[in-house]
Amino acid sequence: MSGAPGAAHRVAAPPWGAGDPYADALRTGHGPLFLRRGDGWLLPLDVERWCAAADPVDLEVLERCEGAVLDVGCGPGRLVAALAARGRPALGIDVSEAAVRHTVRRGGQALCRSVFERVPGAGRWDTLLLMDGNIGIGGDPGALLRRLAQLAAPAGLLVVETAPLDIDERVRVQVVRTGGPGGTAGSPFPWARIGTPALLRCARRTGWRAVGQWAAGGRCFAALRSRRASTTAEPANNRAVISSQRAR
């Protein structure tokens, strides 16, 4: 992790809009890009991995998916594109127009909108994905999980990538990019970081039950299933309920 850019506030842009640091990073396919808290602490964002093809860890997640898949905060679309290439019905949503354009260019379907806005297929998505720390969207994991429960099909599956440590943090952050003259910074917005223990506690209160957790490639994941049952729901994908005994 590099130090905070000394003049990051000289260039500011709305988060996720045209000309913001995230959009600039997607255009070039690389960082360095960070989330920066008010105290100056930096969380590196893995732009290169997001802009590349789905890696083996991603593909293991996709093997667990059931039916139609909604990728919430799809970014530049590596997962949506990988699902489309396999003939799987999938849609990405993201508030970044640059991310949506990138996804479409890769052959995936995506819409530019917030998960808290109207989403096509609400109540019928068999699998929802919250990858790359997107459980932090909106800065309130409980509100996000309740919203996803509305979008999921009865007994629908949710796969969440969690922080690889036991943390439960609510903060305001900026996207900052270093490496240019003075760097650039977007406007502050609310974000959250939670590890698997905090996610499981939150899930129990928001209409989800835990069905598995695992680790791979230094990344951590949990599988949750909606408590909204239906006799017509798709049978559980056994790949989705493998417990932490399979962790590697």
GROMACS .gro file of C-alpha atoms in nm:
model
  248
    1MET     CA    1   0.000   0.000   0.000
    2SER     CA    2   0.139   0.341  -0.093
    3GLY     CA    3   0.105   0.659   0.109
    4ALA     CA    4  -0.190   0.894   0.079
    5PRO     CA    5  -0.162   1.139  -0.215
    6GLY     CA    6  -0.050   1.471  -0.084
    7ALA     CA    7  -0.277   1.683  -0.303
    8ALA     CA    8  -0.569   1.448  -0.359
    9HIS     CA    9  -0.828   1.716  -0.286
   10ARG     CA   10  -0.713   1.938  -0.572
   11VAL     CA   11  -0.923   1.737  -0.816
   12ALA     CA   12  -1.263   1.620  -0.692
   13ALA     CA   13  -1.548   1.447  -0.871
   14PRO     CA   14  -1.881   1.290  -0.774
   15PRO     CA   15  -1.833   0.924  -0.681
   16TRP     CA   16  -1.891   0.691  -0.978
   17GLY     CA   17  -1.953   0.977  -1.225
   18ALA     CA   18  -1.770   1.072  -1.545
   19GLY     CA   19  -1.414   1.169  -1.469
   20ASP     CA   20  -1.406   1.016  -1.122
   21PRO     CA   21  -1.097   0.817  -1.021
   22TYR     CA   22  -1.279   0.484  -1.050
   23ALA     CA   23  -1.389   0.554  -1.408
   24ASP     CA   24  -1.036   0.664  -1.496
   25ALA     CA   25  -0.894   0.342  -1.352
   26LEU     CA   26  -1.139   0.128  -1.549
   27ARG     CA   27  -1.041   0.303  -1.871
   28THR     CA   28  -0.675   0.215  -1.820
   29GLY     CA   29  -0.734  -0.120  -1.652
   30HIS     CA   30  -0.505  -0.051  -1.357
   31GLY     CA   31  -0.458   0.157  -1.042
   32PRO     CA   32  -0.326   0.238  -0.800
   33LEU     CA   33  -0.675   0.298  -0.660
   34PHE     CA   34  -0.784   0.308  -0.296
   35LEU     CA   35  -1.073   0.369  -0.062
   36ARG     CA   36  -0.954   0.634   0.185
   37ARG     CA   37  -1.110   0.693   0.525
   38GLY     CA   38  -1.120   1.035   0.685
   39ASP     CA   39  -0.820   0.948   0.900
   40GLY     CA   40  -0.611   0.883   0.588
   41TRP     CA   41  -0.611   0.503   0.611
   42LEU     CA   42  -0.609   0.343   0.263
   43LEU     CA   43  -0.773   0.021   0.142
   44PRO     CA   44  -0.625  -0.094  -0.192
   45LEU     CA   45  -0.876  -0.171  -0.468
   46ASP     CA   46  -0.779  -0.455  -0.701
   47VAL     CA   47  -0.858  -0.288  -1.033
   48GLU     CA   48  -0.631  -0.516  -1.234
   49ARG     CA   49  -0.810  -0.828  -1.112
   50TRP     CA   50  -1.152  -0.673  -1.165
   51CYS     CA   51  -1.067  -0.579  -1.524
   52ALA     CA   52  -0.917  -0.921  -1.603
   53ALA     CA   53  -1.107  -1.240  -1.683
   54ALA     CA   54  -1.266  -1.433  -1.397
   55ASP     CA   55  -0.995  -1.620  -1.207
   56PRO     CA   56  -1.017  -1.972  -1.055
   57VAL     CA   57  -1.154  -1.836  -0.726
   58ASP     CA   58  -1.426  -1.647  -0.914
   59LEU     CA   59  -1.510  -1.955  -1.120
   60GLU     CA   60  -1.556  -2.161  -0.804
   61VAL     CA   61  -1.812  -1.905  -0.688
   62LEU     CA   62  -1.990  -1.919  -1.023
   63GLU     CA   63  -2.012  -2.299  -1.001
   64ARG     CA   64  -2.221  -2.252  -0.688
   65CYS     CA   65  -2.471  -2.023  -0.859
   66GLU     CA   66  -2.825  -2.139  -0.927
   67GLY     CA   67  -3.059  -2.027  -1.206
   68ALA     CA   68  -3.068  -1.658  -1.298
   69VAL     CA   69  -2.792  -1.451  -1.136
   70LEU     CA   70  -2.792  -1.085  -1.031
   71ASP     CA   71  -2.444  -0.941  -0.971
   72VAL     CA   72  -2.488  -0.640  -0.740
   73GLY     CA   73  -2.209  -0.389  -0.792
   74CYS     CA   74  -2.084  -0.581  -1.096
   75GLY     CA   75  -1.793  -0.343  -1.165
   76PRO     CA   76  -1.632  -0.400  -1.505
   77GLY     CA   77  -1.827  -0.721  -1.543
   78ARG     CA   78  -1.586  -1.014  -1.526
   79LEU     CA   79  -1.842  -1.237  -1.353
   80VAL     CA   80  -2.138  -1.137  -1.569
   81ALA     CA   81  -1.928  -1.194  -1.881
   82ALA     CA   82  -1.811  -1.534  -1.756
   83LEU     CA   83  -2.169  -1.641  -1.687
   84ALA     CA   84  -2.285  -1.515  -2.027
   85ALA     CA   85  -2.007  -1.710  -2.198
   86ARG     CA   86  -2.145  -2.023  -2.034
   87GLY     CA   87  -2.500  -1.949  -2.147
   88ARG     CA   88  -2.618  -1.862  -1.797
   89PRO     CA   89  -2.881  -1.589  -1.751
   90ALA     CA   90  -2.713  -1.304  -1.564
   91LEU     CA   91  -2.750  -0.931  -1.512
   92GLY     CA   92  -2.510  -0.686  -1.352
   93ILE     CA   93  -2.611  -0.360  -1.188
   94ASP     CA   94  -2.371  -0.084  -1.090
   95VAL     CA   95  -2.396   0.289  -1.019
   96SER     CA   96  -2.089   0.355  -1.233
   97GLU     CA   97  -2.166   0.422  -1.598
   98ALA     CA   98  -1.805   0.336  -1.684
   99ALA     CA   99  -1.842  -0.004  -1.518
  100VAL     CA  100  -2.166  -0.077  -1.702
  101ARG     CA  101  -2.013   0.016  -2.037
  102HIS     CA  102  -1.716  -0.208  -1.962
  103THR     CA  103  -1.947  -0.499  -1.877
  104VAL     CA  104  -2.147  -0.462  -2.197
  105ARG     CA  105  -1.829  -0.448  -2.407
  106ARG     CA  106  -1.727  -0.779  -2.251
  107GLY     CA  107  -2.051  -0.941  -2.365
  108GLY     CA  108  -2.249  -0.918  -2.041
  109GLN     CA  109  -2.582  -0.751  -1.969
  110ALA     CA  110  -2.577  -0.464  -1.720
  111LEU     CA  111  -2.782  -0.167  -1.606
  112CYS     CA  112  -2.664   0.156  -1.446
  113ARG     CA  113  -2.861   0.185  -1.123
  114SER     CA  114  -2.850   0.144  -0.750
  115VAL     CA  115  -2.965  -0.178  -0.590
  116PHE     CA  116  -3.205   0.038  -0.387
  117GLU     CA  117  -3.380   0.154  -0.706
  118ARG     CA  118  -3.617  -0.052  -0.919
  119VAL     CA  119  -3.446  -0.371  -1.034
  120PRO     CA  120  -3.589  -0.597  -1.307
  121GLY     CA  121  -3.702  -0.938  -1.187
  122ALA     CA  122  -3.744  -0.834  -0.824
  123GLY     CA  123  -3.845  -1.136  -0.617
  124ARG     CA  124  -3.734  -1.382  -0.885
  125TRP     CA  125  -3.352  -1.387  -0.879
  126ASP     CA  126  -3.227  -1.737  -0.797
  127THR     CA  127  -2.875  -1.619  -0.704
  128LEU     CA  128  -2.743  -1.281  -0.597
  129LEU     CA  129  -2.372  -1.197  -0.578
  130LEU     CA  130  -2.202  -0.944  -0.351
  131MET     CA  131  -1.838  -0.980  -0.452
  132ASP     CA  132  -1.526  -0.769  -0.399
  133GLY     CA  133  -1.645  -0.622  -0.069
  134ASN     CA  134  -1.981  -0.503  -0.205
  135ILE     CA  135  -2.151  -0.592   0.122
  136GLY     CA  136  -2.030  -0.238   0.201
  137ILE     CA  137  -2.268  -0.075  -0.048
  138GLY     CA  138  -2.465   0.202   0.121
  139GLY     CA  139  -2.271   0.176   0.447
  140ASP     CA  140  -2.546  -0.033   0.612
  141PRO     CA  141  -2.517  -0.410   0.559
  142GLY     CA  142  -2.847  -0.471   0.736
  143ALA     CA  143  -3.038  -0.244   0.498
  144LEU     CA  144  -2.861  -0.400   0.200
  145LEU     CA  145  -2.942  -0.755   0.310
  146ARG     CA  146  -3.307  -0.665   0.365
  147ARG     CA  147  -3.320  -0.515   0.014
  148LEU     CA  148  -3.160  -0.826  -0.137
  149ALA     CA  149  -3.417  -1.042   0.042
  150GLN     CA  150  -3.681  -0.851  -0.158
  151LEU     CA  151  -3.499  -0.921  -0.485
  152ALA     CA  152  -3.430  -1.290  -0.423
  153ALA     CA  153  -3.658  -1.572  -0.531
  154PRO     CA  154  -3.809  -1.789  -0.256
  155ALA     CA  155  -3.520  -1.984  -0.101
  156GLY     CA  156  -3.285  -1.782  -0.325
  157LEU     CA  157  -2.909  -1.797  -0.276
  158LEU     CA  158  -2.683  -1.504  -0.182
  159VAL     CA  159  -2.304  -1.534  -0.205
  160VAL     CA  160  -2.112  -1.264  -0.016
  161GLU     CA  161  -1.740  -1.197  -0.023
  162THR     CA  162  -1.644  -1.079   0.324
  163ALA     CA  163  -1.337  -0.910   0.469
  164PRO     CA  164  -1.066  -1.166   0.555
  165LEU     CA  165  -1.070  -1.065   0.922
  166ASP     CA  166  -1.324  -1.025   1.200
  167ILE     CA  167  -1.436  -0.666   1.148
  168ASP     CA  168  -1.763  -0.471   1.158
  169GLU     CA  169  -1.695  -0.115   1.042
  170ARG     CA  170  -1.914   0.172   0.916
  171VAL     CA  171  -1.721   0.460   0.764
  172ARG     CA  172  -1.724   0.739   0.508
  173VAL     CA  173  -1.466   0.697   0.235
  174GLN     CA  174  -1.341   0.849  -0.090
  175VAL     CA  175  -1.211   0.672  -0.396
  176VAL     CA  176  -0.861   0.808  -0.456
  177ARG     CA  177  -0.615   0.739  -0.733
  178THR     CA  178  -0.244   0.796  -0.698
  179GLY     CA  179   0.026   0.808  -0.959
  180GLY     CA  180  -0.081   1.120  -1.150
  181PRO     CA  181   0.002   1.484  -1.084
  182GLY     CA  182  -0.136   1.534  -0.733
  183GLY     CA  183  -0.373   1.237  -0.765
  184THR     CA  184  -0.752   1.254  -0.783
  185ALA     CA  185  -1.028   1.195  -0.530
  186GLY     CA  186  -1.401   1.143  -0.555
  187SER     CA  187  -1.662   1.276  -0.315
  188PRO     CA  188  -1.712   1.101   0.020
  189PHE     CA  189  -1.978   0.831   0.051
  190PRO     CA  190  -2.083   0.576   0.318
  191TRP     CA  191  -1.922   0.232   0.313
  192ALA     CA  192  -1.895  -0.072   0.539
  193ARG     CA  193  -1.652  -0.357   0.591
  194ILE     CA  194  -1.755  -0.674   0.769
  195GLY     CA  195  -1.602  -1.014   0.818
  196THR     CA  196  -1.791  -1.342   0.810
  197PRO     CA  197  -1.885  -1.347   1.184
  198ALA     CA  198  -2.048  -1.003   1.158
  199LEU     CA  199  -2.221  -1.098   0.834
  200LEU     CA  200  -2.373  -1.409   0.986
  201ARG     CA  201  -2.503  -1.212   1.284
  202CYS     CA  202  -2.658  -0.957   1.050
  203ALA     CA  203  -2.803  -1.224   0.822
  204ARG     CA  204  -3.007  -1.380   1.101
  205ARG     CA  205  -3.183  -1.047   1.155
  206THR     CA  206  -3.256  -0.974   0.789
  207GLY     CA  207  -3.430  -1.276   0.641
  208TRP     CA  208  -3.132  -1.496   0.555
  209ARG     CA  209  -2.986  -1.818   0.695
  210ALA     CA  210  -2.627  -1.927   0.660
  211VAL     CA  211  -2.566  -2.239   0.450
  212GLY     CA  212  -2.190  -2.235   0.407
  213GLN     CA  213  -1.862  -2.049   0.425
  214TRP     CA  214  -1.522  -2.103   0.267
  215ALA     CA  215  -1.193  -1.939   0.181
  216ALA     CA  216  -0.986  -1.955  -0.137
  217GLY     CA  217  -0.696  -1.755  -0.273
  218GLY     CA  218  -0.682  -1.537   0.037
  219ARG     CA  219  -1.048  -1.438  -0.007
  220CYS     CA  220  -1.341  -1.525   0.220
  221PHE     CA  221  -1.700  -1.607   0.125
  222ALA     CA  222  -2.032  -1.696   0.284
  223ALA     CA  223  -2.343  -1.847   0.127
  224LEU     CA  224  -2.682  -1.743   0.261
  225ARG     CA  225  -3.029  -1.860   0.165
  226SER     CA  226  -3.349  -1.663   0.181
  227ARG     CA  227  -3.592  -1.780   0.447
  228ARG     CA  228  -3.881  -1.707   0.212
  229ALA     CA  229  -3.968  -2.067   0.123
  230SER     CA  230  -4.158  -2.201  -0.176
  231THR     CA  231  -4.242  -2.552  -0.289
  232THR     CA  232  -4.154  -2.448  -0.644
  233ALA     CA  233  -3.808  -2.314  -0.563
  234GLU     CA  234  -3.512  -2.463  -0.750
  235PRO     CA  235  -3.345  -2.745  -0.554
  236ALA     CA  236  -3.037  -2.641  -0.363
  237ASN     CA  237  -2.709  -2.656  -0.551
  238ASN     CA  238  -2.491  -2.877  -0.335
  239ARG     CA  239  -2.186  -2.674  -0.440
  240ALA     CA  240  -2.340  -2.377  -0.257
  241VAL     CA  241  -2.371  -2.542   0.082
  242ILE     CA  242  -2.023  -2.682   0.124
  243SER     CA  243  -1.911  -2.591   0.472
  244SER     CA  244  -1.591  -2.436   0.596
  245GLN     CA  245  -1.434  -2.784   0.613
  246ARG     CA  246  -1.359  -2.734   0.244
  247ALA     CA  247  -1.175  -2.406   0.311
  248ARG     CA  248  -0.835  -2.383   0.146
   0.00000   0.00000   0.00000
